[in-house]
Amino acid sequence: QLQLQESGPGLVKPSETLSLTCTVSGGSISSSSYYWGWIRQPPGKGLEWIGSIYYSGSTYYNPSLKSRVTISVDTSKNQFSLKLSSVTAADTAVYYCARHPHADYFLDYWGQGTLVTVSS
Amino acid sequence: SYELTQPPSVSVSPGQTARITCSGDALPKQYAYWYQQKPGQAPVLVIYKDSERPSGIPERFSGSSSGTTVTLTISGVQAEDEADYYCQSADSSGTYLVFGGGTKLTVL
């Protein structure tokens, strides 16, 4: 059974860079069939797609966040990572990692999510 | 930027049928997907490609599409179906994913 697990600091200071890692188990991140993505949800609000990456390193990002986001992949560790720069309180959210098929856009497996708070 | 529009809330009595709509200009070109999210939990995919149901999702969940609007229908609503529901799709070019604002389903 595929499992995804987010990890990283739960508290980040304003103007700094948020860094999270998603570890995939029960399947290979190098599968040619899937993209791997990040989604976030501010407390009490809706879902927002951040971006996705293919095992080859090909990425696509939410246009509204593109200038601050970098997603990378480490196939040797079966992990992919998110960096979000110049964070503000508006970036406080539960961050999820998830999988979607290469030729489609639905997210079929999700991590449990991790809360990241931006505060000094 | 592209947006998907959902009603903020829908209320139904147990055993009745709930219908949640989602509107977007690119929906005639792109499939829609639906997720159920209960408090403190990650979203769960309940419908993909407008009307397909993943394994393990009860048959009372169904989806349909007509023009720029897609609909999630829950027949014979049960108390356990009370949750937030999100539609999701892609822009017309398939360059980014987008979620609707979410609909809170209340079972009276």
CSV table of C-alpha atoms in Angstrom, one decimal:
chain,number,residue,atom,x,y,z
A,1,GLN,CA,0.0,0.0,0.0
A,2,LEU,CA,1.4,3.3,-1.1
A,3,GLN,CA,2.1,5.8,1.8
A,4,LEU,CA,3.3,9.4,1.8
A,5,GLN,CA,4.7,11.1,4.8
A,6,GLU,CA,5.5,14.8,5.2
A,7,SER,CA,8.2,16.0,7.4
A,8,GLY,CA,9.9,19.3,8.3
A,9,PRO,CA,9.8,22.2,10.8
A,10,GLY,CA,6.5,23.1,12.2
A,11,LEU,CA,7.5,26.7,12.9
A,12,VAL,CA,9.1,29.1,10.4
A,13,LYS,CA,10.0,32.8,10.9
A,14,PRO,CA,8.6,35.5,8.6
A,15,SER,CA,10.8,36.2,5.5
A,16,GLU,CA,12.6,32.8,5.9
A,17,THR,CA,12.2,29.7,3.7
A,18,LEU,CA,9.8,26.9,4.5
A,19,SER,CA,11.2,23.5,3.7
A,20,LEU,CA,9.3,20.2,3.7
A,21,THR,CA,10.1,16.7,2.5
A,22,CYS,CA,7.7,14.0,1.4
A,23,THR,CA,8.9,10.4,1.8
A,24,VAL,CA,7.1,7.8,-0.4
A,25,SER,CA,6.9,4.2,0.8
A,26,GLY,CA,5.3,1.1,-0.7
A,27,GLY,CA,6.0,2.3,-4.3
A,28,SER,CA,8.7,3.9,-6.4
A,29,ILE,CA,8.8,7.7,-7.0
A,30,SER,CA,10.6,6.8,-10.2
A,31,SER,CA,7.5,5.4,-11.8
A,32,SER,CA,6.9,6.9,-15.2
A,33,SER,CA,3.2,6.8,-14.4
A,34,TYR,CA,2.9,9.5,-11.8
A,35,TYR,CA,3.6,13.1,-10.8
A,36,TRP,CA,4.1,14.0,-7.1
A,37,GLY,CA,2.6,17.2,-5.8
A,38,TRP,CA,2.2,19.6,-2.9
A,39,ILE,CA,-1.1,21.0,-1.7
A,40,ARG,CA,-1.8,23.3,1.2
A,41,GLN,CA,-4.8,24.3,3.3
A,42,PRO,CA,-4.8,27.4,5.6
A,43,PRO,CA,-6.7,26.8,8.9
A,44,GLY,CA,-10.4,26.8,8.3
A,45,LYS,CA,-10.0,27.5,4.5
A,46,GLY,CA,-9.9,25.6,1.3
A,47,LEU,CA,-7.3,23.6,-0.6
A,48,GLU,CA,-4.6,25.2,-2.8
A,49,TRP,CA,-2.4,23.3,-5.2
A,50,ILE,CA,1.2,24.5,-5.0
A,51,GLY,CA,3.0,22.4,-7.7
A,52,SER,CA,4.0,19.0,-9.0
A,53,ILE,CA,7.1,17.2,-10.1
A,54,TYR,CA,7.9,14.2,-12.3
A,55,TYR,CA,10.7,11.8,-11.4
A,56,SER,CA,12.8,13.3,-14.2
A,57,GLY,CA,12.7,16.7,-12.4
A,58,SER,CA,10.1,18.2,-14.7
A,59,THR,CA,7.9,20.6,-12.7
A,60,TYR,CA,4.9,22.8,-13.0
A,61,TYR,CA,3.7,25.3,-10.4
A,62,ASN,CA,0.7,27.4,-9.4
A,63,PRO,CA,1.2,30.7,-11.2
A,64,SER,CA,0.3,32.6,-8.0
A,65,LEU,CA,3.1,31.0,-6.1
A,66,LYS,CA,5.6,30.3,-8.8
A,67,SER,CA,8.1,33.1,-8.0
A,68,ARG,CA,8.6,31.7,-4.5
A,69,VAL,CA,8.3,27.9,-5.0
A,70,THR,CA,10.9,25.2,-5.8
A,71,ILE,CA,10.0,21.5,-5.8
A,72,SER,CA,12.8,19.0,-6.2
A,73,VAL,CA,13.1,15.2,-6.3
A,74,ASP,CA,15.6,12.7,-4.9
A,75,THR,CA,14.9,9.3,-6.4
A,76,SER,CA,17.7,7.6,-4.4
A,77,LYS,CA,15.8,8.4,-1.2
A,78,ASN,CA,12.3,8.1,-2.7
A,79,GLN,CA,11.6,11.6,-1.6
A,80,PHE,CA,10.5,14.9,-3.1
A,81,SER,CA,10.8,18.3,-1.4
A,82,LEU,CA,9.2,21.7,-1.2
A,83,LYS,CA,10.8,25.1,-0.6
A,84,LEU,CA,8.7,28.2,-0.3
A,85,SER,CA,10.7,31.4,0.2
A,86,SER,CA,9.9,34.8,1.8
A,87,VAL,CA,7.1,33.3,3.9
A,88,THR,CA,4.5,35.4,5.7
A,89,ALA,CA,1.7,34.6,8.1
A,90,ALA,CA,-0.5,34.0,5.0
A,91,ASP,CA,1.6,30.9,4.3
A,92,THR,CA,0.5,29.3,7.6
A,93,ALA,CA,-1.3,26.1,6.6
A,94,VAL,CA,-1.4,22.3,6.6
A,95,TYR,CA,0.8,21.1,3.8
A,96,TYR,CA,0.0,17.9,2.1
A,97,CYS,CA,2.0,15.8,-0.4
A,98,ALA,CA,0.1,13.7,-2.9
A,99,ARG,CA,0.3,11.6,-6.1
A,100,HIS,CA,-1.4,12.1,-9.4
A,101,PRO,CA,-1.2,10.2,-12.7
A,102,HIS,CA,1.1,11.5,-15.3
A,103,ALA,CA,-1.7,11.8,-17.9
A,104,ASP,CA,-4.3,13.1,-15.5
A,105,TYR,CA,-4.9,15.5,-12.6
A,106,PHE,CA,-6.6,13.7,-9.8
A,107,LEU,CA,-4.8,13.2,-6.5
A,108,ASP,CA,-5.3,9.6,-5.5
A,109,TYR,CA,-2.9,9.1,-2.6
A,110,TRP,CA,-2.3,11.8,0.1
A,111,GLY,CA,0.0,12.2,3.1
A,112,GLN,CA,-1.6,12.9,6.4
A,113,GLY,CA,-0.5,16.6,6.2
A,114,THR,CA,1.8,18.7,8.4
A,115,LEU,CA,1.0,22.0,10.0
A,116,VAL,CA,3.5,24.8,9.3
A,117,THR,CA,3.1,28.0,11.3
A,118,VAL,CA,4.8,31.2,10.2
A,119,SER,CA,5.5,33.3,13.3
A,120,SER,CA,8.3,35.1,14.9
B,1,SER,CA,-6.5,33.1,-13.0
B,2,TYR,CA,-8.9,30.2,-13.5
B,3,GLU,CA,-11.5,29.5,-10.8
B,4,LEU,CA,-14.0,26.8,-9.9
B,5,THR,CA,-17.2,27.9,-8.1
B,6,GLN,CA,-19.0,25.9,-5.5
B,7,PRO,CA,-21.8,26.8,-3.1
B,8,PRO,CA,-20.5,27.3,0.5
B,9,SER,CA,-23.0,25.0,2.1
B,10,VAL,CA,-25.6,22.3,1.4
B,11,SER,CA,-28.0,20.8,3.9
B,12,VAL,CA,-30.0,17.6,3.6
B,13,SER,CA,-31.9,15.2,5.9
B,14,PRO,CA,-30.7,11.6,6.2
B,15,GLY,CA,-31.9,9.4,3.4
B,16,GLN,CA,-32.4,12.4,1.0
B,17,THR,CA,-30.3,13.2,-2.0
B,18,ALA,CA,-27.6,15.8,-1.8
B,19,ARG,CA,-26.3,17.6,-5.0
B,20,ILE,CA,-23.2,19.8,-4.9
B,21,THR,CA,-22.4,21.8,-8.0
B,22,CYS,CA,-19.1,23.1,-9.3
B,23,SER,CA,-18.8,25.6,-12.2
B,24,GLY,CA,-15.9,26.6,-14.3
B,25,ASP,CA,-15.3,27.7,-17.9
B,26,ALA,CA,-12.8,25.0,-18.7
B,27,LEU,CA,-14.9,22.1,-17.5
B,28,PRO,CA,-16.1,21.2,-21.0
B,29,LYS,CA,-12.4,20.5,-21.8
B,30,GLN,CA,-11.1,19.2,-18.6
B,31,TYR,CA,-12.3,16.4,-16.3
B,32,ALA,CA,-13.5,17.2,-12.8
B,33,TYR,CA,-12.7,15.4,-9.6
B,34,TRP,CA,-14.3,15.4,-6.2
B,35,TYR,CA,-12.8,15.0,-2.7
B,36,GLN,CA,-14.4,14.4,0.7
B,37,GLN,CA,-12.6,15.9,3.7
B,38,LYS,CA,-13.6,15.3,7.3
B,39,PRO,CA,-12.2,17.4,10.1
B,40,GLY,CA,-8.5,16.8,10.9
B,41,GLN,CA,-8.2,14.4,7.9
B,42,ALA,CA,-6.6,14.5,4.5
B,43,PRO,CA,-9.0,14.7,1.5
B,44,VAL,CA,-10.2,11.4,0.0
B,45,LEU,CA,-10.9,11.1,-3.7
B,46,VAL,CA,-14.6,10.1,-4.2
B,47,ILE,CA,-15.1,10.8,-8.0
B,48,TYR,CA,-12.6,11.1,-10.8
B,49,LYS,CA,-13.0,11.8,-14.5
B,50,ASP,CA,-16.4,13.5,-13.9
B,51,SER,CA,-18.2,10.3,-13.0
B,52,GLU,CA,-15.8,7.4,-12.2
B,53,ARG,CA,-15.8,6.0,-8.7
B,54,PRO,CA,-12.6,4.7,-7.1
B,55,SER,CA,-12.7,1.3,-5.5
B,56,GLY,CA,-14.0,1.4,-2.0
B,57,ILE,CA,-16.2,4.4,-2.5
B,58,PRO,CA,-19.9,3.6,-1.9
B,59,GLU,CA,-22.2,3.5,-4.8
B,60,ARG,CA,-24.3,6.3,-3.4
B,61,PHE,CA,-21.6,8.7,-4.6
B,62,SER,CA,-22.0,9.7,-8.3
B,63,GLY,CA,-20.8,12.4,-10.6
B,64,SER,CA,-22.1,14.1,-13.7
B,65,SER,CA,-21.2,16.8,-16.1
B,66,SER,CA,-23.1,19.3,-18.3
B,67,GLY,CA,-21.4,22.1,-20.1
B,68,THR,CA,-19.5,24.3,-17.6
B,69,THR,CA,-21.1,22.6,-14.5
B,70,VAL,CA,-20.3,19.3,-12.8
B,71,THR,CA,-22.3,17.8,-10.0
B,72,LEU,CA,-21.6,15.5,-7.2
B,73,THR,CA,-24.7,13.6,-6.1
B,74,ILE,CA,-24.9,11.6,-2.9
B,75,SER,CA,-28.0,9.4,-2.8
B,76,GLY,CA,-29.5,8.2,0.4
B,77,VAL,CA,-27.2,10.5,2.5
B,78,GLN,CA,-26.0,9.1,5.7
B,79,ALA,CA,-24.7,10.9,8.8
B,80,GLU,CA,-21.2,9.8,8.0
B,81,ASP,CA,-21.3,11.8,4.8
B,82,GLU,CA,-21.2,15.1,6.7
B,83,ALA,CA,-18.0,16.6,5.5
B,84,ASP,CA,-16.4,19.3,3.3
B,85,TYR,CA,-16.4,18.5,-0.5
B,86,TYR,CA,-14.0,20.0,-3.0
B,87,CYS,CA,-14.1,19.8,-6.7
B,88,GLN,CA,-10.8,20.0,-8.6
B,89,SER,CA,-9.8,20.3,-12.2
B,90,ALA,CA,-7.1,21.8,-14.4
B,91,ASP,CA,-7.1,25.0,-16.5
B,92,SER,CA,-7.9,24.6,-20.2
B,93,SER,CA,-4.3,24.1,-21.2
B,94,GLY,CA,-3.6,21.6,-18.4
B,95,THR,CA,-0.8,23.8,-17.0
B,96,TYR,CA,-2.0,24.0,-13.5
B,97,LEU,CA,-4.4,22.3,-11.1
B,98,VAL,CA,-7.2,24.2,-9.4
B,99,PHE,CA,-9.6,23.5,-6.5
B,100,GLY,CA,-13.1,24.9,-5.9
B,101,GLY,CA,-13.7,26.7,-2.6
B,102,GLY,CA,-15.3,23.8,-1.0
B,103,THR,CA,-18.9,23.0,0.1
B,104,LYS,CA,-19.8,22.0,3.6
B,105,LEU,CA,-22.4,19.3,3.6
B,106,THR,CA,-24.6,19.2,6.7
B,107,VAL,CA,-26.8,16.2,7.5
B,108,LEU,CA,-29.7,17.5,9.5
